[in-house]
Amino acid sequence: MKTSTTIILILAIQLLSFSQTPFHQPGDWTPILIEEFDNLNHWKVAHEFDHYGEPQVYTNRAKNVFIRDIGGNNHLVLKTCNESYTCGGTSPWGCSKLNYDYTSGWVETKSTFNTQYGFIEARIKNPKGKGLWPAFWTFIGEGVSNGSNAAEIDIFEMNGNNTTDQITNLHLEYGAPNFHGVSFPEHISIADYSTSFHTYGLKWTPTNIYWYFDNQEIRKTNNPGIIDPVRIILNVAIWPNDLPDNTTQFPTEFIVDFVKVYEYNKNEFIVTWNDHESGKIAKGHIKEGDVILKGDFYQSDGKDELLICYSDNKYVEIYDFDGLKWDSKWTNGGSGEVESWRLNDGDIFEIGDYNGDGHENLLAISLNTKWSQLYLIDDNGWNLVWHNNGNGEIKWWYFNQGDKFIAGDFDGDGKDELLAVSLITKWSQLYSFENNEWIQDWSNNGNGKIKWWLFNQGDDFIVGDFDGDGKDELLIVSFTTKWSQLYSFENNEWIQDWSNNGNGKIKWWLFNENDKYTSGDFDKDGNDELLCFSNTKWIQCYNWSGADWNMDWTNDGTGNLGGFNYNVSNANEILSGNFHTSDKSDLFFIEFQSNPCIAVFQNLIRYLKL
């Protein structure tokens, strides 16, 4: 039996090895299994089972599976023998025949230890020899319903005739007896595995999967859909198509020093609803060109709904998420109107709680007709709160093509203000809504700036309460100039809180053309985070410390979010809203596919602790 000092030392060494990247810090992980083989209580030992007709039969005899003391530490040994063995009978789940020339060992964790996500590792000395096929892998957990129809991760399979080749793989839709599902194999060159012990690791999240050899990352890929709890399997098989010959020395031993499993304590983005590539939400079908908005329109409970203006300019509907599905809350029945607002191509809609009653309003602006109207909805329908009589203005703001409108509670009074920016006239003005009228709170007098920020084509304006003080800040990003600056509004003036000095970055995020940004309180800490998307396949999540941006999460450039592959260039909408609950932001992600048979792909995504 290993001493407690040895256990602590091994755990400390292992945790320290995670410090190779910012996302392998010791505090991120909690050990949930430290298996050092004092016994086999966590394991099932296979008996008279050949794994669907392979040349060997697995037995539970002490000859094939046993524990050995090596240098004062217990080790699991799976011994493979070239010997005659006769099964007691045949069955679809046991021996496919009666007589075998090889016996070996197979152990797997019991259903009491199915595990989902985290870090799995084992220190193993593998055997060598033609025809040997040792493996360390996971498969759909015992007693688990295979909801994703995706089952297997191979941490390694080894060809005993090539001791510097680690075969890694993922298998989807992978079921006996045909095993014809989609696979993602990759061969990795490693040090000779047969001469000594080596540590083999797997980091598995809903988003990405990583393989490690002696604590060094050797492969990473996105998670193509392996999300169900799994069992851990250790076994040595015989290659069916490359049987041993007289060069293979029997018996051989597969020796395991330890198996460890760590639970990941950090948050991950997880899909909680998707449309199964139907483009359908409730009874509606999303199409390219639809205007999709979010807001707390009804209950003033902090829980957002989706408002969709379909591109036929006839239908408008509001949908509420009940935790499982979207329900229609309101429809205009195809009238082509919202109350008295007749839908037009190019209409601008800006959602905000302009009167501070907890209900968000719909501000509609038409640069073509010069009309603007403000609406509030309740259980009886839409109510017109304000309109401009078609004069082409909001108070003293004259509409111009290309105007940008941004809503946020910049002064912390519980009501949203409206910030207007024109690249044509170089004017910017901030308005609040008081006593059914717009009041100008600030103006740049046409100088082409917000404080020190000079307007540029393609500027991104991102609003969020990044410091958690109850007031929204304004983050501006320019791919063209490579500048980014963060502003707060104090005493009727904009104050610069941070600048990147034109270095083309937000902390580690490098600006790319067509980047998309959104903000929300994804981790429920009371502060909004910044989520950055790039068509380079990277996504990163940042929080604001009050002095600098810190990275909370990254997909490591795998092009994966919540377990699905995304394409920012095809993304019609990335909306942040509190769709599940009132105190935590979700992502509603809509992507238009290049495959004309699959027009739309929608996902509702939460940032959750696994």
Coordinates of C-alpha atoms in Angstrom, one line a residue:
M1 CA 0.0 0.0 0.0
K2 CA 1.3 3.5 -0.9
T3 CA 1.8 5.9 2.0
S4 CA -0.2 9.1 2.4
T5 CA 3.0 11.0 1.8
T6 CA 3.5 9.3 -1.5
I7 CA -0.1 10.0 -2.5
I8 CA 0.2 13.7 -1.7
L9 CA 3.6 14.0 -3.5
I10 CA 2.3 12.3 -6.6
L11 CA -0.8 14.5 -6.6
A12 CA 1.3 17.7 -6.1
I13 CA 3.7 16.8 -8.9
Q14 CA 0.8 16.1 -11.2
L15 CA -1.0 19.3 -10.4
L16 CA 2.1 21.3 -10.9
S17 CA 2.5 19.8 -14.3
F18 CA -0.7 21.5 -15.3
S19 CA 1.0 24.9 -15.2
Q20 CA 2.1 24.7 -18.8
T21 CA -0.9 26.9 -19.9
P22 CA -3.1 29.3 -18.1
F23 CA -5.9 26.8 -18.1
H24 CA -4.2 24.0 -16.3
Q25 CA -3.8 25.7 -12.9
P26 CA -4.1 23.6 -9.8
G27 CA -7.1 25.5 -8.6
D28 CA -9.0 24.5 -11.7
W29 CA -9.1 20.8 -10.8
T30 CA -10.5 18.6 -8.0
P31 CA -9.4 14.9 -7.9
I32 CA -12.4 12.6 -7.8
L33 CA -10.5 9.3 -8.3
I34 CA -6.9 8.5 -7.2
E35 CA -6.6 4.8 -8.0
E36 CA -3.4 3.3 -6.8
F37 CA -4.6 -0.3 -6.8
D38 CA -4.8 -1.3 -3.2
N39 CA -7.7 -3.3 -4.5
L40 CA -10.0 -3.5 -7.6
N41 CA -13.1 -2.2 -5.9
H42 CA -13.7 0.5 -8.5
W43 CA -13.3 -2.0 -11.4
K44 CA -15.2 -4.7 -13.2
V45 CA -12.9 -7.5 -14.5
A46 CA -14.2 -9.0 -17.8
H47 CA -14.5 -12.8 -17.9
E48 CA -15.0 -15.0 -21.0
F49 CA -15.5 -12.0 -23.3
D50 CA -13.7 -11.5 -26.6
H51 CA -15.0 -8.0 -27.6
Y52 CA -17.0 -8.9 -30.7
G53 CA -14.9 -11.8 -32.0
E54 CA -11.3 -10.6 -31.4
P55 CA -8.6 -13.4 -31.3
Q56 CA -8.1 -13.2 -27.5
V57 CA -10.5 -14.0 -24.7
Y58 CA -10.5 -11.9 -21.5
T59 CA -10.7 -13.7 -18.2
N60 CA -10.9 -12.8 -14.6
R61 CA -8.3 -15.4 -13.5
A62 CA -5.4 -14.2 -11.3
K63 CA -3.2 -15.4 -14.2
N64 CA -4.5 -12.5 -16.4
V65 CA -5.5 -9.8 -14.0
F66 CA -3.7 -9.2 -10.7
I67 CA -2.1 -6.6 -8.4
R68 CA 1.7 -6.7 -7.9
D69 CA 3.9 -4.8 -5.4
I70 CA 6.7 -3.0 -7.3
G71 CA 9.1 -1.1 -5.1
G72 CA 6.6 -0.8 -2.3
N73 CA 3.8 0.5 -4.6
N74 CA 0.9 -1.6 -5.9
H75 CA 0.4 -1.9 -9.6
L76 CA -2.3 -3.4 -11.8
V77 CA -1.0 -6.0 -14.2
L78 CA -2.8 -7.3 -17.3
K79 CA -1.0 -10.4 -18.5
T80 CA -1.4 -11.7 -22.1
C81 CA -0.6 -15.3 -22.7
N82 CA -0.3 -17.6 -25.7
E83 CA -2.3 -20.5 -24.4
S84 CA -5.3 -22.7 -25.2
Y85 CA -8.5 -21.7 -23.4
T86 CA -12.0 -23.1 -23.8
C87 CA -15.0 -21.0 -22.8
G88 CA -17.9 -22.5 -20.9
G89 CA -20.3 -21.4 -23.7
T90 CA -21.0 -18.7 -26.3
S91 CA -23.2 -15.6 -26.3
P92 CA -23.5 -12.3 -28.2
W93 CA -22.0 -10.5 -25.2
G94 CA -19.3 -13.0 -24.2
C95 CA -17.4 -15.7 -26.1
S96 CA -18.2 -15.7 -29.8
K97 CA -16.6 -19.2 -30.1
L98 CA -15.4 -21.9 -27.6
N99 CA -11.7 -22.2 -28.2
Y100 CA -9.0 -19.5 -28.1
D101 CA -5.2 -19.4 -28.5
Y102 CA -4.7 -16.2 -26.4
T103 CA -5.9 -15.0 -23.1
S104 CA -5.6 -11.4 -21.7
G105 CA -7.1 -8.9 -19.2
W106 CA -9.7 -6.2 -19.5
V107 CA -10.8 -3.9 -16.6
E108 CA -13.3 -1.0 -16.7
T109 CA -14.7 1.3 -14.1
K110 CA -18.0 0.3 -12.6
S111 CA -21.3 2.2 -13.3
T112 CA -20.8 3.8 -9.8
F113 CA -17.9 5.6 -11.4
N114 CA -19.1 6.8 -14.8
T115 CA -17.4 10.2 -15.3
Q116 CA -18.3 13.2 -17.5
Y117 CA -15.6 15.7 -18.7
G118 CA -12.4 16.5 -16.7
F119 CA -8.9 15.2 -16.9
I120 CA -8.1 11.5 -17.0
E121 CA -4.6 10.1 -16.8
A122 CA -2.7 6.9 -16.1
R123 CA 0.9 6.0 -15.7
I124 CA 1.5 2.8 -17.7
K125 CA 4.3 0.6 -19.0
N126 CA 3.1 -0.9 -22.3
P127 CA 4.2 -4.3 -23.7
K128 CA 5.8 -4.6 -27.2
G129 CA 5.5 -7.4 -29.8
K130 CA 3.9 -8.1 -33.1
G131 CA 0.2 -8.6 -32.8
L132 CA -0.2 -6.9 -29.4
W133 CA -2.9 -4.2 -29.1
P134 CA -2.9 -2.4 -25.6
A135 CA -5.4 0.4 -25.1
F136 CA -6.4 3.0 -22.6
W137 CA -9.8 4.5 -23.6
T138 CA -13.3 5.6 -22.6
F139 CA -16.7 4.3 -23.8
I140 CA -20.3 5.2 -23.1
G141 CA -20.9 4.7 -19.4
E142 CA -22.5 1.5 -18.1
G143 CA -26.3 2.3 -17.7
V144 CA -26.0 5.6 -19.5
S145 CA -28.5 6.4 -22.3
N146 CA -26.4 7.4 -25.3
G147 CA -28.2 10.7 -26.0
S148 CA -25.5 12.0 -28.4
N149 CA -25.0 8.6 -30.2
A150 CA -21.3 9.3 -29.7
A151 CA -19.4 6.9 -27.6
E152 CA -15.6 6.5 -27.6
I153 CA -12.4 8.4 -26.9
D154 CA -9.1 6.5 -27.4
I155 CA -6.5 8.0 -25.2
F156 CA -4.2 5.5 -26.8
E157 CA -4.2 2.3 -28.9
M158 CA -0.7 0.9 -29.4
N159 CA 0.5 -1.3 -32.2
G160 CA 3.0 -3.5 -30.3
N161 CA 5.1 -3.7 -33.4
N162 CA 5.7 0.1 -33.5
T163 CA 6.6 1.3 -30.0
T164 CA 7.0 5.0 -31.0
D165 CA 3.5 5.4 -32.4
Q166 CA 0.6 6.5 -30.2
I167 CA -2.8 6.1 -32.0
T168 CA -5.4 8.5 -30.7
N169 CA -9.0 8.5 -32.0
L170 CA -12.6 9.6 -31.5
H171 CA -15.6 7.5 -32.6
L172 CA -19.1 8.8 -33.3
E173 CA -22.2 6.8 -33.9
Y174 CA -20.1 3.9 -32.9
G175 CA -22.0 0.7 -32.0
A176 CA -21.6 -3.0 -32.3
P177 CA -21.5 -5.1 -34.3
N178 CA -20.7 -3.0 -37.4
F179 CA -18.6 -0.1 -36.0
H180 CA -19.0 2.0 -39.1
G181 CA -19.3 5.4 -37.5
V182 CA -17.3 8.5 -38.1
S183 CA -13.8 8.4 -36.7
F184 CA -11.1 11.0 -36.1
P185 CA -7.8 9.1 -35.9
E186 CA -4.4 10.6 -35.5
H187 CA -1.0 9.0 -35.1
I188 CA 1.5 10.8 -32.7
S189 CA 5.2 10.1 -32.6
I190 CA 6.4 9.6 -29.0
A191 CA 9.3 8.1 -27.1
D192 CA 9.6 4.4 -27.1
Y193 CA 6.7 3.4 -24.8
S194 CA 7.9 -0.1 -24.0
T195 CA 11.1 0.7 -22.2
S196 CA 9.7 2.5 -19.2
F197 CA 6.6 4.0 -17.6
H198 CA 4.9 6.9 -19.2
T199 CA 1.9 9.1 -18.2
Y200 CA -0.9 9.3 -20.7
G201 CA -3.6 12.0 -20.2
L202 CA -6.8 13.3 -21.7
K203 CA -8.5 16.6 -21.1
W204 CA -12.2 16.4 -22.1
T205 CA -14.6 19.3 -22.2
P206 CA -17.9 19.9 -24.0
T207 CA -15.9 22.2 -26.3
N208 CA -12.5 20.6 -26.9
I209 CA -10.4 17.4 -26.4
Y210 CA -6.7 17.3 -25.7
W211 CA -4.2 14.4 -25.4
Y212 CA -1.0 14.4 -23.3
F213 CA 2.1 12.3 -23.2
D214 CA 4.3 12.7 -20.1
N215 CA 2.3 15.9 -19.3
Q216 CA 3.0 17.5 -22.7
E217 CA 0.1 18.2 -25.0
I218 CA 0.4 16.2 -28.2
R219 CA -3.0 16.7 -29.8
K220 CA -6.0 18.9 -29.5
T221 CA -9.2 19.0 -31.5
N222 CA -12.8 20.2 -31.0
N223 CA -15.3 17.9 -29.4
P224 CA -17.5 16.6 -32.2
G225 CA -20.3 15.5 -29.9
I226 CA -19.0 13.2 -27.1
I227 CA -20.9 14.5 -24.2
D228 CA -22.3 11.5 -22.2
P229 CA -20.8 10.1 -19.1
V230 CA -18.2 7.3 -19.8
R231 CA -16.5 4.4 -18.2
I232 CA -12.7 4.1 -18.3
I233 CA -11.2 0.9 -19.9
L234 CA -7.8 -0.7 -19.8
N235 CA -7.1 -3.8 -21.9
V236 CA -4.7 -5.7 -24.1
A237 CA -6.1 -7.2 -27.2
I238 CA -4.6 -9.1 -30.2
W239 CA -4.7 -7.4 -33.5
P240 CA -7.1 -9.4 -35.6
N241 CA -5.4 -8.6 -38.9
D242 CA -1.8 -8.8 -37.7
L243 CA -1.4 -11.8 -35.4
P244 CA 1.6 -12.5 -33.3
D245 CA 4.5 -14.5 -34.8
N246 CA 7.6 -16.2 -33.3
T247 CA 9.1 -12.8 -32.6
T248 CA 6.4 -12.0 -30.0
Q249 CA 7.6 -13.1 -26.6
F250 CA 4.8 -14.4 -24.4
P251 CA 3.6 -13.8 -21.7
T252 CA 3.5 -10.0 -21.9
E253 CA 2.6 -7.5 -19.2
F254 CA 0.7 -4.3 -19.3
I255 CA 1.5 -2.6 -16.0
V256 CA -0.5 0.4 -14.6
D257 CA 1.0 2.4 -11.7
F258 CA -2.1 4.7 -11.2
V259 CA -5.3 6.0 -12.8
K260 CA -6.4 9.5 -11.8
V261 CA -9.5 11.5 -12.7
Y262 CA -9.9 15.2 -12.0
E263 CA -13.1 17.2 -12.1
Y264 CA -12.8 20.5 -13.9
N265 CA -13.9 23.4 -11.7
K266 CA -13.9 26.1 -14.3
N267 CA -16.9 27.0 -16.4
E268 CA -17.5 25.8 -19.9
F269 CA -20.0 26.8 -22.6
I270 CA -22.6 24.1 -23.1
V271 CA -25.4 23.8 -25.6
T272 CA -28.7 23.6 -23.7
W273 CA -31.1 23.8 -26.7
N274 CA -30.6 23.5 -30.5
D275 CA -32.9 23.3 -33.5
H276 CA -31.3 20.1 -34.8
E277 CA -30.4 22.0 -38.0
S278 CA -34.1 22.6 -38.8
G279 CA -34.0 26.4 -38.7
K280 CA -37.2 26.2 -36.6
I281 CA -38.0 28.0 -33.4
A282 CA -41.4 27.1 -32.0
K283 CA -43.6 27.4 -35.2
G284 CA -41.4 29.9 -36.9
H285 CA -38.6 29.3 -39.4
I286 CA -35.5 31.5 -39.2
K287 CA -34.3 32.8 -42.6
E288 CA -31.3 34.9 -43.6
G289 CA -32.2 38.6 -43.4
D290 CA -34.6 38.2 -40.5
V291 CA -34.1 40.8 -37.7
I292 CA -33.6 39.0 -34.3
L293 CA -33.7 41.1 -31.1
K294 CA -33.8 40.3 -27.4
G295 CA -35.3 42.1 -24.5
D296 CA -37.3 41.7 -21.3
F297 CA -40.5 42.9 -23.0
Y298 CA -43.2 41.4 -20.7
Q299 CA -42.7 40.7 -17.0
S300 CA -40.0 43.1 -16.0
D301 CA -38.5 39.9 -14.3
G302 CA -35.0 40.3 -15.9
K303 CA -35.7 37.3 -18.2
D304 CA -35.3 38.0 -21.9
E305 CA -37.5 37.0 -24.8
L306 CA -36.6 36.9 -28.5
L307 CA -38.4 39.3 -30.9
I308 CA -38.1 38.2 -34.6
C309 CA -39.1 40.4 -37.5
Y310 CA -39.2 38.0 -40.4
S311 CA -37.7 39.2 -43.7
D312 CA -41.0 39.0 -45.6
N313 CA -41.9 42.2 -43.7
K314 CA -45.1 40.7 -42.6
Y315 CA -44.6 38.5 -39.6
V316 CA -43.3 39.6 -36.2
E317 CA -43.3 37.2 -33.2
I318 CA -42.0 37.1 -29.7
Y319 CA -40.7 33.9 -28.2
D320 CA -40.1 32.9 -24.5
F321 CA -37.8 30.0 -23.4
D322 CA -39.4 27.8 -20.8
G323 CA -36.2 25.9 -20.0
L324 CA -36.8 23.2 -22.6
K325 CA -38.3 24.9 -25.6
W326 CA -39.4 28.2 -27.1
D327 CA -43.1 29.2 -26.9
S328 CA -44.8 32.0 -28.9
K329 CA -45.8 34.9 -26.6
W330 CA -47.1 37.2 -29.3
T331 CA -47.6 37.4 -33.1
N332 CA -48.8 40.1 -35.4
G333 CA -50.5 37.4 -37.5
G334 CA -48.7 38.5 -40.7
S335 CA -50.2 42.0 -40.6
G336 CA -46.9 43.6 -41.6
E337 CA -47.1 45.9 -38.6
V338 CA -46.1 46.3 -35.0
E339 CA -49.0 48.2 -33.6
S340 CA -49.0 51.3 -35.9
W341 CA -45.4 50.7 -37.2
R342 CA -45.5 49.5 -40.7
L343 CA -42.4 47.3 -41.4
N344 CA -39.9 48.6 -44.0
D345 CA -36.7 47.2 -45.4
G346 CA -33.8 48.7 -43.5
D347 CA -35.7 49.5 -40.4
I348 CA -33.5 50.0 -37.3
F349 CA -34.6 48.6 -33.9
E350 CA -32.9 49.5 -30.7
I351 CA -34.0 47.7 -27.5
G352 CA -33.7 49.5 -24.1
D353 CA -35.5 50.2 -20.9
Y354 CA -35.8 53.9 -21.7
N355 CA -38.4 54.8 -19.0
G356 CA -37.0 52.7 -16.2
D357 CA -40.0 50.5 -15.4
G358 CA -38.2 47.2 -15.9
H359 CA -40.0 46.6 -19.3
E360 CA -37.7 47.0 -22.3
N361 CA -39.0 49.1 -25.1
L362 CA -38.8 48.8 -28.9
L363 CA -37.5 51.9 -30.5
A364 CA -38.1 51.8 -34.3
I365 CA -36.3 54.1 -36.7
S366 CA -36.7 54.3 -40.5
L367 CA -34.1 56.2 -42.3
N368 CA -36.2 55.9 -45.5
T369 CA -39.5 57.3 -44.2
K370 CA -37.9 59.5 -41.5
W371 CA -40.3 58.1 -38.9
S372 CA -39.3 56.9 -35.4
Q373 CA -41.6 55.4 -32.8
L374 CA -41.2 54.0 -29.3
Y375 CA -43.3 51.1 -28.1
L376 CA -44.0 49.2 -24.9
I377 CA -45.8 45.8 -24.8
D378 CA -47.9 44.3 -22.1
D379 CA -50.5 41.5 -21.9
N380 CA -52.9 43.5 -23.9
G381 CA -50.5 44.2 -26.8
W382 CA -48.3 47.1 -27.9
N383 CA -48.7 50.6 -26.7
L384 CA -47.3 53.7 -28.5
V385 CA -45.2 55.7 -26.1
W386 CA -43.7 58.3 -28.4
H387 CA -43.3 59.2 -32.1
N388 CA -41.5 61.9 -34.1
N389 CA -44.4 62.7 -36.6
G390 CA -42.0 61.7 -39.4
N391 CA -39.8 64.7 -39.0
G392 CA -36.6 62.7 -39.4
E393 CA -35.3 63.4 -35.9
I394 CA -35.0 62.2 -32.4
K395 CA -35.1 65.5 -30.6
W396 CA -32.1 67.3 -32.3
W397 CA -30.6 64.3 -33.9
Y398 CA -31.1 64.2 -37.7
F399 CA -31.2 60.8 -39.2
N400 CA -28.4 60.0 -41.6
Q401 CA -27.6 56.8 -43.6
G402 CA -25.2 54.7 -41.6
D403 CA -26.2 56.1 -38.2
K404 CA -25.4 53.8 -35.3
F405 CA -27.6 53.7 -32.2
I406 CA -26.4 52.1 -29.0
A407 CA -28.5 51.7 -25.8
G408 CA -27.1 51.4 -22.3
D409 CA -27.6 52.7 -18.7
F410 CA -24.5 54.8 -18.8
D411 CA -25.4 57.1 -15.8
G412 CA -26.6 54.3 -13.5
D413 CA -30.1 55.7 -12.9
G414 CA -31.9 52.5 -13.8
K415 CA -32.9 53.7 -17.3
D416 CA -31.2 53.2 -20.6
E417 CA -29.9 56.1 -22.6
L418 CA -29.6 56.2 -26.4
L419 CA -26.2 57.0 -27.9
A420 CA -26.3 58.1 -31.5
V421 CA -23.2 58.2 -33.8
S422 CA -22.9 59.4 -37.3
L423 CA -19.7 58.8 -39.4
I424 CA -21.1 61.1 -42.1
T425 CA -21.7 64.2 -40.0
K426 CA -19.1 63.3 -37.3
W427 CA -21.8 64.1 -34.7
S428 CA -22.5 62.0 -31.6
Q429 CA -25.2 62.7 -29.0
L430 CA -26.5 60.9 -25.9
Y431 CA -30.2 61.1 -25.1
S432 CA -32.4 60.0 -22.1
F433 CA -36.2 59.7 -22.1
E434 CA -37.9 61.8 -19.5
N435 CA -41.7 62.5 -19.3
N436 CA -42.4 61.1 -22.7
E437 CA -39.7 63.2 -24.4
W438 CA -36.1 62.8 -25.3
I439 CA -33.5 64.9 -23.4
Q440 CA -30.0 65.5 -24.7
D441 CA -27.5 64.6 -22.0
W442 CA -24.3 65.1 -24.0
S443 CA -23.0 66.1 -27.5
N444 CA -19.6 66.1 -29.2
N445 CA -20.6 69.2 -31.2
G446 CA -19.6 67.4 -34.4
N447 CA -16.0 66.9 -33.6
G448 CA -15.9 63.3 -34.8
K449 CA -15.0 61.9 -31.4
I450 CA -16.2 60.4 -28.2
K451 CA -13.7 61.9 -25.8
W452 CA -10.4 60.8 -27.4
W453 CA -11.9 58.2 -29.8
L454 CA -11.9 59.3 -33.4
F455 CA -14.8 57.6 -35.4
N456 CA -13.8 55.1 -38.0
Q457 CA -15.7 53.0 -40.5
G458 CA -16.4 49.6 -39.1
D459 CA -16.0 50.6 -35.4
D460 CA -17.6 48.1 -33.0
F461 CA -19.4 49.5 -30.0
I462 CA -19.9 47.0 -27.1
V463 CA -22.0 48.0 -24.0
G464 CA -21.6 46.2 -20.7
D465 CA -21.4 46.7 -17.0
F466 CA -17.9 45.4 -16.9
D467 CA -16.9 46.6 -13.4
G468 CA -20.2 45.6 -11.8
D469 CA -21.0 49.1 -10.4
G470 CA -24.5 49.3 -11.9
K471 CA -23.5 51.5 -14.8
D472 CA -22.7 50.4 -18.3
E473 CA -19.4 51.2 -19.9
L474 CA -18.7 51.6 -23.6
L475 CA -16.0 49.5 -25.2
I476 CA -15.0 50.6 -28.8
V477 CA -12.9 48.5 -31.1
S478 CA -11.4 49.4 -34.5
F479 CA -9.9 46.7 -36.7
T480 CA -8.8 49.5 -39.1
T481 CA -6.7 51.5 -36.7
K482 CA -6.0 48.7 -34.2
W483 CA -7.2 50.8 -31.3
S484 CA -9.5 49.9 -28.5
Q485 CA -10.7 52.1 -25.7
L486 CA -13.1 51.7 -22.7
Y487 CA -15.2 54.6 -21.5
S488 CA -17.5 55.3 -18.6
F489 CA -19.9 58.3 -18.4
E490 CA -19.4 60.5 -15.3
N491 CA -20.9 63.9 -14.6
N492 CA -22.2 64.3 -18.1
E493 CA -18.8 63.5 -19.7
W494 CA -17.0 60.5 -21.1
I495 CA -14.0 59.2 -19.1
Q496 CA -11.4 56.9 -20.6
D497 CA -10.9 53.9 -18.3
W498 CA -8.5 51.9 -20.5
S499 CA -6.7 52.0 -23.9
N500 CA -4.7 49.4 -25.8
N501 CA -2.5 52.3 -27.2
G502 CA -3.1 51.0 -30.7
N503 CA -1.5 47.6 -30.3
G504 CA -4.2 45.7 -32.1
K505 CA -5.2 43.6 -29.0
I506 CA -7.4 43.3 -26.0
K507 CA -5.0 41.5 -23.7
W508 CA -4.3 38.4 -25.7
W509 CA -7.0 38.9 -28.3
L510 CA -5.6 39.9 -31.7
F511 CA -8.1 41.9 -33.8
N512 CA -9.2 40.3 -37.0
E513 CA -11.4 41.5 -39.8
N514 CA -15.0 40.6 -39.2
D515 CA -14.5 39.8 -35.5
K516 CA -17.8 39.8 -33.5
Y517 CA -18.2 40.9 -29.9
T518 CA -20.9 40.5 -27.3
S519 CA -21.1 41.0 -23.6
G520 CA -23.1 39.4 -20.7
D521 CA -22.8 38.2 -17.2
F522 CA -22.1 34.6 -18.2
D523 CA -20.6 33.4 -14.9
K524 CA -23.2 35.1 -12.6
D525 CA -20.7 37.2 -10.7
G526 CA -22.5 40.5 -11.2
N527 CA -20.0 41.8 -13.8
D528 CA -20.4 41.5 -17.5
E529 CA -17.8 39.7 -19.5
L530 CA -16.6 40.3 -23.0
L531 CA -16.9 37.4 -25.5
C532 CA -14.8 37.7 -28.7
F533 CA -15.4 35.7 -31.8
S534 CA -13.1 35.5 -34.8
N535 CA -13.3 33.8 -38.2
T536 CA -9.8 32.4 -37.4
K537 CA -11.7 29.9 -35.2
W538 CA -10.7 31.5 -31.9
I539 CA -13.2 32.5 -29.2
Q540 CA -12.1 34.0 -25.9
C541 CA -13.9 35.3 -22.9
Y542 CA -12.5 38.3 -20.8
N543 CA -13.4 40.0 -17.6
W544 CA -12.4 43.5 -16.6
S545 CA -10.5 43.8 -13.3
G546 CA -10.8 47.6 -13.1
A547 CA -7.3 48.0 -14.5
D548 CA -6.9 45.4 -17.2
W549 CA -8.6 42.6 -19.1
N550 CA -8.1 39.0 -17.9
M551 CA -8.9 35.9 -19.9
D552 CA -11.5 33.6 -18.3
W553 CA -11.9 31.0 -21.1
T554 CA -10.7 30.2 -24.6
N555 CA -11.5 27.5 -27.2
D556 CA -7.8 27.3 -28.1
G557 CA -8.6 28.1 -31.7
T558 CA -10.4 24.8 -32.4
G559 CA -13.4 26.5 -34.0
N560 CA -15.7 25.0 -31.4
L561 CA -18.2 26.4 -29.0
G562 CA -20.4 24.4 -26.6
G563 CA -19.7 21.2 -28.6
F564 CA -20.4 22.5 -32.1
N565 CA -18.3 23.9 -34.9
Y566 CA -19.1 27.5 -35.7
N567 CA -18.3 29.8 -38.6
V568 CA -18.4 33.5 -37.6
S569 CA -18.5 34.6 -41.2
N570 CA -21.8 32.7 -41.5
A571 CA -23.2 33.9 -38.2
N572 CA -26.3 36.0 -38.6
E573 CA -26.7 36.7 -34.9
I574 CA -24.8 36.2 -31.7
L575 CA -27.1 37.5 -29.0
S576 CA -26.4 37.6 -25.3
G577 CA -29.5 37.5 -23.1
N578 CA -30.9 36.1 -19.9
F579 CA -33.1 33.5 -21.6
H580 CA -33.1 30.8 -18.9
T581 CA -33.1 32.9 -15.7
S582 CA -32.9 36.5 -14.7
D583 CA -29.4 36.5 -13.2
K584 CA -27.2 34.9 -15.8
S585 CA -26.6 35.5 -19.5
D586 CA -26.9 32.9 -22.3
L587 CA -25.8 33.0 -25.9
F588 CA -28.3 32.6 -28.7
F589 CA -26.2 31.7 -31.8
I590 CA -27.6 31.5 -35.3
E591 CA -25.4 30.4 -38.2
F592 CA -26.4 30.2 -41.9
Q593 CA -24.8 27.1 -43.4
S594 CA -23.1 26.8 -46.7
N595 CA -25.0 23.6 -47.3
P596 CA -28.3 24.7 -49.0
C597 CA -30.1 21.7 -47.5
I598 CA -29.3 23.0 -44.0
A599 CA -30.1 26.7 -44.1
V600 CA -29.9 27.5 -40.4
F601 CA -28.3 26.2 -37.3
Q602 CA -29.4 27.6 -33.9
N603 CA -28.0 27.0 -30.5
L604 CA -28.8 28.3 -27.0
I605 CA -25.6 28.1 -25.0
R606 CA -24.9 28.5 -21.2
Y607 CA -21.6 29.0 -19.4
L608 CA -21.8 26.4 -16.7
K609 CA -19.7 24.7 -14.1
L610 CA -19.3 21.1 -15.1

